[in-house]
Structure formats: structure tokens, C-alpha cells
Amino acid sequence: MDPENSQLSKKRSFRETYVDALYKWLGDRVFTTVVVGLGITIILITLGMALVLYLEGSDALGEFGLFGFIQGTTWDPAVQLLFGAWPFMFGTLVTSVLALAISFFPAIAVAIFSAEYAAGWLAEIIDNLIKLIAAIPSVVIGIWGIFILAPWLRDTIYEPIYFWTETNYPDMLHILGNPMGYGMATATIVLSLMILPYTTALAKDAIKAVPKDQREASWALGSTRWEVIRMAVIPYARGGIMAGAILSLGRAIGETMAVAMLIGNKNTLPFSVFGAGATMPSVIVNEFREAVESLHLSSLMAIGFVLFLIALIVNLTAAYIQRRLSIDGGQVI
Amino acid sequence: MKSLKRRKIHDRIMVGLLSLSTIVVLLPLVIIIVHVFVEGFSALSYDFFTEELGSPSRAIQGRPTGLVHTIIGTIVVDSMALFIAVPVGIGAGMMLSEYPEHLLNPSLRIMNDTLNGMPAILKGLFIFVLIVKPMGTFSGIAGSVALAVVMLPIIARTTESALQAIPWTIREAGLALGIPRWRVVLSTVMPTAKAGLITGVLLAFARAAGEAAPLLFTSFGDNYLPNSWLGFIFSPTDTLPQRLYSLAISPYEQWHSMGWAAAIVLFMLVIFTFIIARLLARDKFRKQA
């Protein structure tokens, strides 16, 4: 072998053995450490959030006990320093479940229409418009609700119903409550508008995931278009649609600003249909900045902790359904 | 079995009902957009972009007021949030997509989804305890960190799906050439997924920029411009969503109209970001198809 060449190959092999190997080993080590470290950051944030909310709320939870706190119906930060979370849990539960009930069928209808009937370009437009609704900031919906929707609802819907009830069934008035425009009904309506895009997008994902064979078999039996949807598509997509609905419920439970601006903020049971109410997020927003007593602050943190637990249960349920049906959890922005 | 004719009529009716409900559902969107533009544009003025808010008397007496401190504060707080969230979110997304064999990967996925599903207001409380309490003051940086926590899970999730859309054969080809794994990810996979990554970051930004709840307990808000730039970072700082909330629930007529102006600015910021993100995503999809 020619000596010059062999020297060259010797040099290269030295680089290959030591420098390149070091570069490769060290590079992979550093990269893996950084990436995994960043992943662990997210794990720590999530666990840290639960821990911080629990620790900060532990004064209130210790004072009243977790179940005492949840069952307590008195929220009095001024005189008795008694804190019970039930009025807010009740408000959250009622507004979000009703909002889901109102928006569920329209949302599914839009999903079916855009997935099954609409032509490609129309489906794309509907899709983008629906996602646009989800992109409108909560506070913008809130200001629209305060100055336009609530007065309109009061004048054209609530007051006529109120006066009709007053003349016909005066005993029922306390169930209806004062039709001032800001209250449980308005908050529910706005919530249903806000979670509708989530239900639609997730339902559409579920419908799109139905295999083609399923539809073709139904077509071959001579079904009409609606029969294909009703008998072949919907039963197959049912699980995904349910998971989507539960995720939307989670959104409604956590929705803060628009509800805080429109629900009227009344901290005591019983609530009435048009009357003011409060939810867990809305009471935190309204009272946190003015909370002076440490027990008051701690109670608000405890409400945050309970809210965390509820959101966790709702999300895990949806994730469980999705995983069992092996559907990729669709994402709206 | 019902006659074919009846079944066909039934089909027609259902199509009608479905399209009708689609129109009904999309109607509020149109109404909200029209109202925000009509009310917002009439409230926008030159003063709005050049003056600070000051006390309510300023507006009531008709002296010029505006939200210049809010707009600058929003830019500062939102860009700091992006600066924090993008590296962490993309890193976590890389772990989800590139290290499926890692022991912590499944728990990261669950934790990330959990964080994503948590109400933003809880993220505000968390940062309040973590940053505002030790610092002893509300501050722009606390607001940024809170918004970053809102962005993180979204960026991680979209990064994961953008990276997973890149076929494994590309990674295997790189590894077969003797390129170390980290170079394969950084120089081959990441550039290919660029459009998807940017889309994810923009969507996360659009979502976080509209959040008011976490900012109420962290950056708090201020009616005046701070004395120096550092004031935006280390003292209470105004941001559009939180200012819009305070204006809307204030008792002053003049502040209400400024609230509408703030709404239109916030709306445009969020919607433009959102539309750019969707267009990018669509271009990417077209190229692949």
C-alpha cells in the first residue's frame, strides 16, 4: 500500500473512533437530556398545580373538611367567615350541563351536515367558521353579552315570559326570578354557544373515522342517505361523539370570563331561572382580588382545587372513552 | 318497510333540517362579528392608540384617553410568553414524538392532556402562588409565565402531531447513514415539519392572547404607562383581555365604548393570528396531497 494513503486512512480512523464517537455520544446524551427535561417540566407543572392548589386551600379544607366545604351552602366572607362551595358547584353543574344539553343536537347536526352532505368547499367553509367561533376570546363574547345579548334577551324573551307567568301562574314567579338579563339563563345560553364548536369538531372527527365499508354496505342495501347516516354512521361514531361531548362539558365547567360577566354573581342558594347565580370560576375571578382575610383567600384556592379535581375527572373520562375506542383525540385550536 | 317514496321524503326533510340548523348555528358568529366591528370602529380614535387610560374622571370630563399602555403591555407580555413557551413546548412535543420508548413518555402524554384540559383560571392561581406571592407584587413577567402555561400543552400537542406526520423512514435513512439521532431530529425531521410547528405555535398564541382569567391574578393591570421599559416586566402591567374586562364591567359610559374599541383590537389580533395559522395548515395539507 502507498504510505501516504495509509496515513490518511489512519488519520480518518482516529477521528472516526474518538472524535466522531464522542460527538455522537455526547450529542445524543445532551439532546436527550434537554428534551426529556423539557418534557418533565410539563409533568412538574401539572403536578405542581394540583399540589399548590391543595396546599393553598388546605387552611379552608382543614377548617371545614373537604366534604363539609363541598356541602356548605353559606358563603359569607364578611361577617361569619363561613365558606361553603356548594352554591358555586351547583351553579357550575347546572349551567354547564344545560349548556351541553342545548348545544348538543345542533352541534351534531352541523357535524353531520359538514361531514356527510356538504360539498368539499362548503364543508371547508363551515369547518373554518365553526373553528372561528372557538377562536373568539371569551372576554369579547362577554362584552357582546353584556351590552347586546343580555338586554335583548331581557326585552324580547325574559320579560314577556315573566309577565305572562305573573298573570297566569303568580305562584311560579320565584322559580323564574327577576328578569334583569344577567343570570343563570343568559350564562347558560352563552356557554352553549361557546362549547358548540368543540362538540362539532370532535363529533366530526368521530364521524370521519367511520370506515368506508360501513357506509358502502348500507348503500348496497338500498338505504337513502339519511338511513346510511342513522343506521351505519351514527351508531359507529357514537363513542367518539360522547367523548367529544364530555370534553365540551369540561370546557363549559372551566369557562370563566364570559360567565363571570353575565351570570350576575349571587353567592347564595337557591338560584332561579332568570336570576343571578355564580360558578366556581366566576367566584374566583370576582372575589380573588378583593379577598383580604386569609381564610377567604384559602377558600377560593380550595374552590380552585375542587375545580381541578372535577376537570381532571371529566378529562380522564373522555380520554378513557377515546383510548378504548382508539380514536385520536381531535383538537380544536 | 316504509315505501321508497316516503323514505326519500324523509331523507329530504332531514337534509333540510340539518342545513337549517347549520345556518342557525353560524348566525350568532355573524351577529357577534358585525356588532364588534360596528361598535368597535366607532369607538376607535387617534387618542386610543396614543394616550394612557388614567382615572375615570379623565374620560368623564372629555379629556383624551386611550390604551397605549395596554397595547404595549400586551405586546411585551405576549411575546415574553411565547419566548418561554416555544422552547419548552417544542421540546416536550419532541419527547412525545421522538422518544416513544422513554419510560416517562406515557405519563407526559397524560399530564400534557390534563394540563390542556385545565381551566386557564387555575393556571393563573398557580402562577400567583409561584411568582406573585414571593415577588410581593403583580408583574408583567408573572402574566407572561401564566400565559406560557396556557400555551405549553397546545404547542407540545401540535408539535407532536406535526413531527409524527413525518414518516419514520426518513429518520431511519438518516440513522443508516451514521448520522447521530439528535442531528437526524434537528436537521431532518424538524425542518420538514416546519409549517406544522409554526401553525401550532400560532394557534397556541391565538388561544393565549385572548385569555383574561390568568392575567387578573398575575399581571393585574395598570391605568398608566410605567416609568421605564422594565416597568412592563416587573410591575403591574395592562393587557388587552384583562383591560377589556375591567372596562366592560365599569360603571362609566365612556369606558364602555373604550371597551368596544379594545374588543375590536383584541378580536383582530386573535382572529388574524388564527387565520394565518389555518392558511398555513391548509398550504401544508395541499402540498402533501
Coordinates of C-alpha atoms in Angstrom, one line a residue:
Chain A
M1 CA 0.0 0.0 0.0
D2 CA 1.2 3.5 -0.7
P3 CA 2.3 5.1 2.6
E4 CA 0.7 8.4 2.1
N5 CA -2.7 6.9 1.6
S6 CA -2.4 4.6 4.5
Q7 CA -1.5 7.5 6.8
L8 CA -4.6 9.3 5.6
S9 CA -6.8 6.4 6.4
K10 CA -5.1 6.1 9.8
K11 CA -6.0 9.7 10.5
R12 CA -9.6 9.3 9.5
S13 CA -9.9 6.2 11.5
F14 CA -8.6 8.1 14.6
R15 CA -11.3 10.8 14.0
E16 CA -13.9 8.2 13.5
T17 CA -13.0 6.2 16.6
Y18 CA -12.7 9.1 19.0
V19 CA -13.9 12.5 17.9
D20 CA -17.0 11.3 15.9
A21 CA -17.9 8.8 18.5
L22 CA -17.6 11.4 21.3
Y23 CA -19.6 13.9 19.2
K24 CA -22.3 11.3 18.6
W25 CA -22.4 10.0 22.2
L26 CA -22.2 13.5 23.8
G27 CA -24.6 15.0 21.3
D28 CA -27.2 12.3 21.9
R29 CA -26.7 12.5 25.6
V30 CA -27.2 16.3 25.7
F31 CA -30.1 16.3 23.3
T32 CA -31.9 13.5 25.1
T33 CA -31.4 15.2 28.5
V34 CA -32.7 18.5 27.2
V35 CA -35.7 17.1 25.5
V36 CA -36.6 14.8 28.4
G37 CA -36.0 17.7 30.8
L38 CA -38.5 19.9 28.9
G39 CA -41.0 17.0 28.9
I40 CA -40.6 16.6 32.7
T41 CA -41.2 20.4 33.1
I42 CA -44.7 19.9 31.8
I43 CA -45.2 16.9 34.2
L44 CA -44.0 19.0 37.1
I45 CA -46.2 22.0 36.1
T46 CA -49.3 19.8 36.1
L47 CA -48.5 18.0 39.4
G48 CA -47.3 21.3 40.9
M49 CA -50.6 22.9 40.0
A50 CA -52.5 20.3 41.9
L51 CA -50.2 20.4 44.8
V52 CA -50.1 24.2 45.1
L53 CA -53.9 24.5 44.9
Y54 CA -54.2 21.8 47.6
L55 CA -51.7 23.4 49.9
E56 CA -53.1 26.9 49.5
G57 CA -56.6 25.6 50.0
S58 CA -55.6 23.4 52.9
D59 CA -56.5 26.0 55.6
A60 CA -60.1 26.2 54.4
L61 CA -60.3 22.4 53.8
G62 CA -58.8 21.8 57.3
E63 CA -61.3 24.2 58.8
F64 CA -64.4 22.8 57.2
G65 CA -63.3 19.4 56.0
L66 CA -63.4 18.5 52.3
F67 CA -66.9 17.2 52.4
G68 CA -68.1 20.0 54.8
F69 CA -66.6 22.5 52.3
I70 CA -68.3 20.9 49.3
Q71 CA -71.7 20.6 51.1
G72 CA -71.6 24.0 52.8
T73 CA -74.2 26.4 51.4
T74 CA -73.2 29.5 53.2
W75 CA -70.6 31.8 51.6
D76 CA -70.0 34.7 53.9
P77 CA -66.6 36.4 53.7
A78 CA -67.7 39.5 55.6
V79 CA -69.4 38.6 58.9
Q80 CA -69.3 34.9 59.9
L81 CA -66.3 33.9 57.8
L82 CA -68.1 30.7 56.8
F83 CA -67.2 29.2 53.4
G84 CA -69.1 26.5 51.6
A85 CA -68.6 25.8 48.0
W86 CA -72.0 24.2 47.1
P87 CA -73.7 27.3 45.6
F88 CA -70.8 27.6 43.1
M89 CA -70.6 23.9 42.4
F90 CA -74.3 23.9 41.8
G91 CA -74.1 26.9 39.5
T92 CA -71.3 25.3 37.6
L93 CA -73.1 22.0 37.3
V94 CA -76.4 23.4 36.2
T95 CA -75.1 25.9 33.7
S96 CA -72.6 23.6 32.0
V97 CA -74.9 20.5 31.8
L98 CA -77.7 22.6 30.5
A99 CA -75.4 24.3 28.0
L100 CA -74.3 20.9 26.8
A101 CA -77.9 19.8 26.5
I102 CA -78.9 22.9 24.5
S103 CA -75.9 22.8 22.1
F104 CA -75.5 19.0 21.7
F105 CA -78.1 18.3 18.9
P106 CA -77.3 21.5 16.9
A107 CA -73.6 20.7 17.2
I108 CA -74.1 17.1 16.0
A109 CA -76.4 18.4 13.2
V110 CA -73.6 20.7 11.9
A111 CA -71.1 17.9 12.2
I112 CA -73.3 15.5 10.2
F113 CA -74.1 18.2 7.6
S114 CA -70.5 19.2 7.0
A115 CA -69.1 15.6 7.1
E116 CA -71.8 13.9 5.1
Y117 CA -73.8 16.3 3.0
A118 CA -71.9 19.4 2.2
A119 CA -69.7 19.6 -0.9
G120 CA -65.9 19.8 -0.2
W121 CA -65.6 23.6 -0.5
L122 CA -68.8 24.2 1.6
A123 CA -67.6 21.7 4.3
E124 CA -64.3 23.6 4.4
I125 CA -66.0 27.0 4.9
I126 CA -68.3 25.6 7.6
D127 CA -65.4 24.0 9.3
N128 CA -63.4 27.2 9.4
L129 CA -66.4 29.3 10.6
I130 CA -67.0 26.8 13.4
K131 CA -63.4 27.0 14.5
L132 CA -63.6 30.8 14.2
I133 CA -66.3 30.8 16.9
A134 CA -64.0 28.8 19.1
A135 CA -61.2 31.4 18.5
I136 CA -63.2 34.4 19.6
P137 CA -61.8 35.4 23.0
S138 CA -64.1 34.8 26.0
V139 CA -64.0 38.5 27.1
V140 CA -65.1 39.6 23.6
I141 CA -68.1 37.3 23.9
G142 CA -68.5 38.7 27.4
I143 CA -68.7 42.4 26.3
W144 CA -71.1 41.4 23.5
G145 CA -73.2 39.6 26.0
I146 CA -73.3 42.5 28.5
F147 CA -74.2 45.2 26.0
I148 CA -76.2 43.4 23.3
L149 CA -77.3 39.9 24.1
A150 CA -78.4 40.4 27.7
P151 CA -80.6 43.5 27.1
W152 CA -82.1 41.8 24.0
L153 CA -82.9 38.6 25.9
R154 CA -84.4 40.7 28.7
D155 CA -86.6 42.8 26.5
T156 CA -87.8 40.2 23.9
I157 CA -87.8 36.9 25.8
Y158 CA -87.5 37.1 29.6
E159 CA -89.9 40.0 30.3
P160 CA -92.7 38.6 28.2
I161 CA -92.4 35.2 29.8
Y162 CA -92.2 36.9 33.2
F163 CA -95.3 39.0 32.7
W164 CA -97.2 36.1 31.2
T165 CA -96.4 34.0 34.2
E166 CA -97.3 36.8 36.5
T167 CA -100.9 37.0 35.1
N168 CA -101.4 33.2 34.8
Y169 CA -99.3 31.5 37.4
P170 CA -98.2 34.0 40.0
D171 CA -97.1 31.2 42.4
M172 CA -94.4 30.2 39.9
L173 CA -92.7 33.6 39.8
H174 CA -90.0 32.7 42.4
I175 CA -88.8 29.9 40.1
L176 CA -88.4 32.3 37.2
G177 CA -86.7 35.0 39.2
N178 CA -86.1 38.6 38.3
P179 CA -85.7 39.0 34.6
M180 CA -82.8 41.6 34.7
G181 CA -81.0 39.9 31.7
Y182 CA -77.9 38.9 33.7
G183 CA -78.3 35.5 35.3
M184 CA -78.3 31.7 35.0
A185 CA -80.3 31.6 31.8
T186 CA -78.1 34.1 29.9
A187 CA -74.9 32.5 31.1
T188 CA -76.2 29.1 30.0
I189 CA -77.1 30.4 26.5
V190 CA -73.7 32.0 26.1
L191 CA -71.9 28.9 27.4
S192 CA -73.8 26.7 24.9
L193 CA -72.7 29.0 22.1
M194 CA -69.1 28.8 23.3
I195 CA -68.8 25.0 23.6
L196 CA -70.7 24.2 20.4
P197 CA -67.6 24.4 18.2
Y198 CA -65.8 21.9 20.4
T199 CA -68.7 19.4 20.3
T200 CA -69.0 19.9 16.5
A201 CA -65.3 19.5 15.7
L202 CA -64.9 16.4 17.9
A203 CA -68.1 14.8 16.5
K204 CA -67.0 15.5 13.0
D205 CA -63.7 13.7 13.7
A206 CA -65.6 10.7 15.1
I207 CA -67.9 10.7 12.0
K208 CA -64.9 10.9 9.6
A209 CA -63.3 8.0 11.4
V210 CA -66.2 5.6 10.4
P211 CA -64.8 3.2 7.9
K212 CA -65.9 3.5 4.3
D213 CA -67.0 -0.2 4.2
Q214 CA -69.6 0.6 6.8
R215 CA -71.3 3.1 4.6
E216 CA -70.9 1.2 1.4
A217 CA -72.6 -1.9 3.0
S218 CA -75.5 0.3 3.9
W219 CA -75.7 1.9 0.4
A220 CA -75.6 -1.6 -1.1
L221 CA -78.7 -2.5 0.9
G222 CA -80.5 0.4 -0.8
S223 CA -80.5 2.9 2.0
T224 CA -81.2 6.5 1.5
R225 CA -78.6 9.0 2.5
W226 CA -80.2 9.7 5.9
E227 CA -80.6 6.0 6.5
V228 CA -76.9 5.4 5.9
I229 CA -76.2 8.1 8.5
R230 CA -78.7 6.9 11.0
M231 CA -78.1 3.2 10.8
A232 CA -74.4 2.9 9.7
V233 CA -72.6 6.0 10.6
I234 CA -74.0 7.3 13.9
P235 CA -74.0 4.0 15.8
Y236 CA -70.4 3.5 14.9
A237 CA -69.4 7.1 15.8
R238 CA -71.4 7.2 19.0
G239 CA -68.5 6.6 21.4
G240 CA -66.4 9.3 19.8
I241 CA -69.3 11.7 19.8
M242 CA -69.9 11.0 23.5
A243 CA -66.2 11.6 24.3
G244 CA -66.4 14.9 22.4
A245 CA -69.5 15.9 24.4
I246 CA -67.7 15.2 27.7
L247 CA -64.7 17.2 26.6
S248 CA -67.0 20.1 25.7
L249 CA -68.6 19.7 29.2
G250 CA -65.1 20.2 30.6
R251 CA -64.7 23.4 28.6
A252 CA -68.0 24.7 29.9
I253 CA -67.0 23.8 33.5
G254 CA -63.8 25.8 33.2
E255 CA -65.2 28.7 31.2
T256 CA -64.6 31.8 33.2
M257 CA -64.7 35.3 31.8
A258 CA -67.9 35.3 29.8
V259 CA -69.8 33.6 32.6
A260 CA -68.4 36.0 35.2
M261 CA -69.6 38.9 33.1
L262 CA -73.1 37.5 32.5
I263 CA -74.2 35.4 35.4
G264 CA -75.0 38.3 37.8
N265 CA -72.9 36.9 40.7
K266 CA -75.1 36.0 43.6
N267 CA -73.4 33.8 46.2
T268 CA -76.4 32.1 47.8
L269 CA -78.8 29.3 47.0
P270 CA -81.5 29.0 45.8
F271 CA -81.0 30.1 42.2
S272 CA -83.8 30.9 39.8
V273 CA -84.1 30.6 36.0
F274 CA -83.5 34.2 35.1
G275 CA -82.0 35.2 38.5
A276 CA -78.4 35.8 39.3
G277 CA -76.0 32.9 40.2
A278 CA -72.3 32.1 40.3
T279 CA -70.0 29.4 39.2
M280 CA -66.7 28.2 40.6
P281 CA -64.5 30.1 38.2
S282 CA -66.7 33.2 38.4
V283 CA -66.5 33.5 42.1
I284 CA -62.7 33.1 42.0
V285 CA -62.5 35.9 39.4
N286 CA -64.9 38.2 41.3
E287 CA -63.5 37.8 44.8
F288 CA -59.8 36.9 44.5
R289 CA -58.5 40.4 44.0
E290 CA -60.6 41.7 46.9
A291 CA -60.0 38.8 49.4
V292 CA -58.4 40.3 52.5
E293 CA -59.0 37.5 55.1
S294 CA -56.5 34.7 54.7
L295 CA -59.3 32.1 55.2
H296 CA -61.3 33.8 52.4
L297 CA -58.2 33.5 50.1
S298 CA -57.7 29.9 51.1
S299 CA -61.3 29.1 50.5
L300 CA -61.0 30.5 46.9
M301 CA -57.9 28.3 46.4
A302 CA -59.9 25.4 47.8
I303 CA -62.6 26.1 45.2
G304 CA -59.7 26.0 42.6
F305 CA -58.6 22.7 44.0
V306 CA -62.1 21.2 43.7
L307 CA -62.4 22.7 40.2
F308 CA -59.1 21.0 39.4
L309 CA -60.4 17.6 40.6
I310 CA -63.7 18.0 38.6
A311 CA -61.8 19.0 35.4
L312 CA -59.5 16.1 36.0
I313 CA -62.3 13.5 36.3
V314 CA -64.1 14.9 33.2
N315 CA -60.9 14.9 31.1
L316 CA -59.8 11.4 32.2
T317 CA -63.3 10.1 31.4
A318 CA -63.2 11.5 27.9
A319 CA -59.6 10.2 27.4
Y320 CA -60.7 6.8 28.6
I321 CA -63.5 6.6 26.2
Q322 CA -61.3 7.8 23.3
R323 CA -58.5 5.4 24.2
R324 CA -60.8 2.5 24.5
L325 CA -62.2 3.3 21.1
S326 CA -58.7 4.1 19.8
I327 CA -59.8 7.4 18.5
D328 CA -57.2 10.1 18.2
G329 CA -58.4 13.0 20.4
G330 CA -59.2 15.7 17.9
Q331 CA -58.0 19.1 18.7
V332 CA -59.8 22.4 18.2
I333 CA -57.2 25.2 18.5
Chain B
M1 CA -90.7 -1.4 5.5
K2 CA -91.9 2.0 4.6
S3 CA -92.4 2.8 0.9
L4 CA -89.5 4.2 -1.1
K5 CA -91.3 7.4 -1.7
R6 CA -91.8 8.1 2.0
R7 CA -88.2 7.2 2.8
K8 CA -87.0 9.6 0.1
I9 CA -89.2 12.4 1.5
H10 CA -87.9 11.6 5.0
D11 CA -84.3 12.0 3.6
R12 CA -85.2 15.3 2.0
I13 CA -86.6 16.6 5.3
M14 CA -83.5 15.6 7.2
V15 CA -81.3 17.4 4.7
G16 CA -83.4 20.5 5.1
L17 CA -83.3 20.3 8.9
L18 CA -79.5 19.7 9.0
S19 CA -78.8 22.6 6.7
L20 CA -81.2 24.8 8.6
S21 CA -79.5 24.1 11.9
T22 CA -76.1 24.8 10.4
I23 CA -77.3 28.2 9.4
V24 CA -78.9 28.8 12.8
V25 CA -75.6 27.8 14.5
L26 CA -73.5 30.0 12.3
L27 CA -75.8 33.0 12.7
P28 CA -74.5 34.1 16.2
L29 CA -71.0 34.2 14.8
V30 CA -72.1 36.7 12.1
I31 CA -74.0 38.7 14.6
I32 CA -71.1 38.9 17.0
I33 CA -68.6 39.9 14.3
V34 CA -71.0 42.6 13.0
H35 CA -71.6 44.0 16.4
V36 CA -67.9 44.1 17.4
F37 CA -67.0 45.8 14.1
V38 CA -69.8 48.4 14.2
E39 CA -69.4 49.3 17.9
G40 CA -65.6 48.9 17.9
F41 CA -64.9 51.1 14.8
S42 CA -67.0 54.0 16.0
A43 CA -65.0 53.9 19.3
L44 CA -61.5 53.8 17.8
S45 CA -59.7 57.1 17.6
Y46 CA -56.2 58.5 17.3
D47 CA -56.2 59.1 21.1
F48 CA -57.0 55.4 21.7
F49 CA -53.5 54.5 20.4
T50 CA -51.5 57.4 21.8
E51 CA -52.9 58.2 25.3
E52 CA -52.9 56.3 28.5
L53 CA -56.2 55.5 30.3
G54 CA -55.8 57.4 33.6
S55 CA -58.6 57.7 36.1
P56 CA -62.3 57.6 35.1
S57 CA -62.6 61.4 35.6
R58 CA -60.4 61.8 32.6
A59 CA -62.9 60.1 30.3
I60 CA -65.9 61.7 32.0
Q61 CA -64.5 65.2 31.6
G62 CA -63.8 64.5 27.9
R63 CA -60.1 64.7 28.2
P64 CA -58.2 62.4 25.7
T65 CA -57.8 58.9 27.0
G66 CA -56.5 55.7 25.3
L67 CA -55.0 52.4 25.8
V68 CA -51.4 52.9 24.6
H69 CA -50.1 51.3 27.8
T70 CA -52.4 48.4 27.3
I71 CA -51.3 47.8 23.7
I72 CA -47.6 47.9 24.6
G73 CA -48.2 45.8 27.7
T74 CA -50.0 43.2 25.6
I75 CA -47.1 43.1 23.1
V76 CA -44.5 42.8 25.9
V77 CA -46.4 40.2 28.0
D78 CA -47.5 38.0 25.0
S79 CA -44.0 38.0 23.3
M80 CA -42.4 37.1 26.6
A81 CA -44.9 34.3 27.0
L82 CA -44.1 33.0 23.5
F83 CA -40.4 33.2 24.3
I84 CA -40.9 31.0 27.4
A85 CA -43.4 28.6 25.9
V86 CA -42.0 27.9 22.5
P87 CA -38.7 26.1 23.5
V88 CA -40.4 24.2 26.3
G89 CA -43.4 23.2 24.3
I90 CA -41.5 22.1 21.3
G91 CA -39.0 20.2 23.4
A92 CA -41.9 18.4 25.2
G93 CA -43.5 17.7 21.8
M94 CA -40.2 16.3 20.6
M95 CA -40.1 14.0 23.6
L96 CA -43.7 12.8 22.8
S97 CA -42.9 12.1 19.2
E98 CA -39.2 11.1 19.1
Y99 CA -38.9 9.2 22.3
P100 CA -41.9 6.8 22.3
E101 CA -39.7 4.2 24.1
H102 CA -38.9 6.6 27.0
L103 CA -40.3 5.5 30.4
L104 CA -41.9 8.8 31.1
N105 CA -43.5 9.3 27.7
P106 CA -46.9 7.8 28.6
S107 CA -47.2 9.9 31.7
L108 CA -46.1 13.0 29.9
R109 CA -48.9 12.5 27.4
I110 CA -51.5 12.1 30.1
M111 CA -50.1 15.1 32.1
N112 CA -50.0 17.2 29.0
D113 CA -53.6 16.4 28.1
T114 CA -54.6 17.1 31.7
L115 CA -52.8 20.4 31.7
N116 CA -54.5 21.3 28.4
G117 CA -57.9 20.5 29.8
M118 CA -57.4 22.5 33.0
P119 CA -59.3 25.8 33.2
A120 CA -57.0 28.8 32.4
I121 CA -58.0 30.4 35.7
L122 CA -56.3 27.7 37.7
K123 CA -53.1 28.4 35.8
G124 CA -53.4 32.0 36.9
L125 CA -53.9 30.9 40.6
F126 CA -50.8 28.6 40.3
I127 CA -48.6 31.4 39.0
F128 CA -50.0 33.8 41.6
V129 CA -48.7 31.4 44.3
L130 CA -45.5 30.6 42.5
I131 CA -44.4 34.1 41.3
V132 CA -46.6 36.9 42.5
K133 CA -46.6 35.9 46.2
P134 CA -42.7 35.6 46.5
M135 CA -42.1 38.7 44.5
G136 CA -44.7 40.6 46.6
T137 CA -46.1 42.4 43.5
F138 CA -48.2 41.7 40.5
S139 CA -46.0 41.9 37.4
G140 CA -45.8 41.6 33.7
I141 CA -43.4 38.6 33.9
A142 CA -45.9 36.7 36.1
G143 CA -48.6 37.3 33.4
S144 CA -46.2 36.0 30.8
V145 CA -45.4 32.8 32.7
A146 CA -49.2 32.3 33.2
L147 CA -49.9 32.7 29.5
A148 CA -46.9 30.4 28.8
V149 CA -48.5 27.7 30.9
V150 CA -51.7 28.1 28.8
M151 CA -49.7 27.8 25.6
L152 CA -47.4 24.9 26.6
P153 CA -49.7 21.9 26.3
I154 CA -51.1 23.2 23.0
I155 CA -47.6 23.7 21.5
A156 CA -46.5 20.3 22.8
R157 CA -49.6 18.6 21.3
T158 CA -49.4 20.2 17.9
T159 CA -45.6 19.7 17.8
E160 CA -46.1 16.0 18.5
S161 CA -48.6 15.6 15.6
A162 CA -46.5 17.7 13.2
L163 CA -43.5 15.5 13.9
Q164 CA -45.4 12.3 13.8
A165 CA -46.7 13.2 10.3
I166 CA -43.1 12.8 9.1
P167 CA -42.5 9.2 8.1
W168 CA -40.2 7.1 10.2
T169 CA -38.4 6.0 7.1
I170 CA -36.8 9.5 6.9
R171 CA -35.4 9.1 10.4
E172 CA -34.2 5.5 9.6
A173 CA -32.5 6.7 6.4
G174 CA -30.6 9.3 8.5
L175 CA -29.6 6.8 11.1
A176 CA -28.5 4.3 8.4
L177 CA -26.1 7.0 7.1
G178 CA -24.5 7.1 10.6
I179 CA -25.9 10.5 11.5
P180 CA -26.5 10.7 15.2
R181 CA -30.1 10.7 16.4
W182 CA -30.1 14.3 17.6
R183 CA -28.8 15.5 14.2
V184 CA -31.5 13.4 12.5
V185 CA -34.2 15.1 14.6
L186 CA -32.8 18.7 14.4
S187 CA -31.6 18.7 10.8
T188 CA -34.0 16.4 9.0
V189 CA -37.3 16.0 10.9
M190 CA -37.7 19.5 12.3
P191 CA -37.2 21.4 9.0
T192 CA -39.6 19.1 7.3
A193 CA -42.2 19.7 9.9
K194 CA -41.6 23.5 10.0
A195 CA -45.0 24.6 8.7
G196 CA -46.8 22.3 11.2
L197 CA -44.7 23.6 14.0
I198 CA -45.4 27.3 13.2
T199 CA -49.1 26.5 12.9
G200 CA -49.1 25.0 16.3
V201 CA -47.3 28.0 17.9
L202 CA -49.7 30.4 16.2
L203 CA -52.8 28.5 17.3
A204 CA -51.4 28.4 20.9
F205 CA -50.7 32.2 20.7
A206 CA -54.2 32.9 19.4
R207 CA -55.7 31.0 22.3
A208 CA -53.5 32.5 25.0
A209 CA -53.7 36.1 23.7
G210 CA -57.4 36.1 24.3
E211 CA -57.2 34.8 27.9
A212 CA -58.1 37.2 30.6
A213 CA -58.6 35.0 33.6
P214 CA -55.0 34.0 34.3
L215 CA -53.9 37.7 33.9
L216 CA -56.2 39.1 36.5
F217 CA -54.1 37.5 39.3
T218 CA -50.7 37.8 37.7
S219 CA -50.1 41.0 35.6
F220 CA -53.2 42.6 37.3
G221 CA -53.3 45.8 35.2
D222 CA -52.5 49.5 35.5
N223 CA -54.0 52.7 34.2
Y224 CA -50.8 54.4 33.3
L225 CA -47.6 53.8 31.4
P226 CA -44.7 52.7 33.6
N227 CA -41.7 54.9 34.1
S228 CA -39.4 52.6 32.2
W229 CA -39.5 49.6 30.0
L230 CA -38.6 47.4 32.9
G231 CA -41.9 48.6 34.5
F232 CA -43.8 46.4 31.9
I233 CA -41.9 43.4 33.2
F234 CA -41.6 43.9 37.0
S235 CA -44.6 45.9 38.0
P236 CA -48.4 45.5 37.3
T237 CA -49.0 45.6 33.5
D238 CA -52.1 46.2 31.5
T239 CA -53.1 43.7 28.9
L240 CA -55.9 43.8 26.4
P241 CA -58.2 41.0 27.6
Q242 CA -58.0 41.9 31.3
R243 CA -58.4 45.7 30.5
L244 CA -61.4 44.9 28.3
Y245 CA -63.0 43.0 31.2
S246 CA -62.4 45.9 33.6
L247 CA -63.8 48.4 31.1
A248 CA -66.8 46.4 30.3
I249 CA -67.8 45.9 34.0
S250 CA -67.0 49.5 34.9
P251 CA -70.0 51.9 35.6
Y252 CA -68.8 54.6 33.2
E253 CA -70.4 55.0 29.8
Q254 CA -67.2 56.4 28.3
W255 CA -65.2 53.4 29.4
H256 CA -67.8 51.0 27.9
S257 CA -67.1 52.5 24.4
M258 CA -63.4 52.1 25.0
G259 CA -64.1 48.5 25.9
W260 CA -65.6 48.0 22.5
A261 CA -62.5 49.6 20.9
A262 CA -60.4 47.2 23.0
A263 CA -62.6 44.4 21.9
I264 CA -62.0 45.1 18.2
V265 CA -58.2 45.4 18.7
L266 CA -58.1 42.1 20.6
F267 CA -60.5 40.4 18.2
M268 CA -58.4 41.4 15.2
L269 CA -55.2 40.3 16.9
V270 CA -56.6 36.9 17.7
I271 CA -58.5 36.3 14.5
F272 CA -55.7 37.4 12.2
T273 CA -53.3 35.0 14.1
F274 CA -55.8 32.3 13.8
I275 CA -56.5 32.8 10.1
I276 CA -52.7 32.9 9.3
A277 CA -52.4 29.6 11.2
R278 CA -55.3 28.0 9.3
L279 CA -53.9 29.2 5.9
L280 CA -50.5 27.7 6.8
A281 CA -52.1 24.5 7.8
R282 CA -54.0 24.3 4.6
D283 CA -51.0 25.0 2.4
K284 CA -49.1 22.3 4.2
F285 CA -52.0 19.9 3.6
R286 CA -52.2 20.8 -0.1
K287 CA -48.5 20.2 -0.6
Q288 CA -48.8 16.7 1.0
A289 CA -51.9 15.8 -1.0

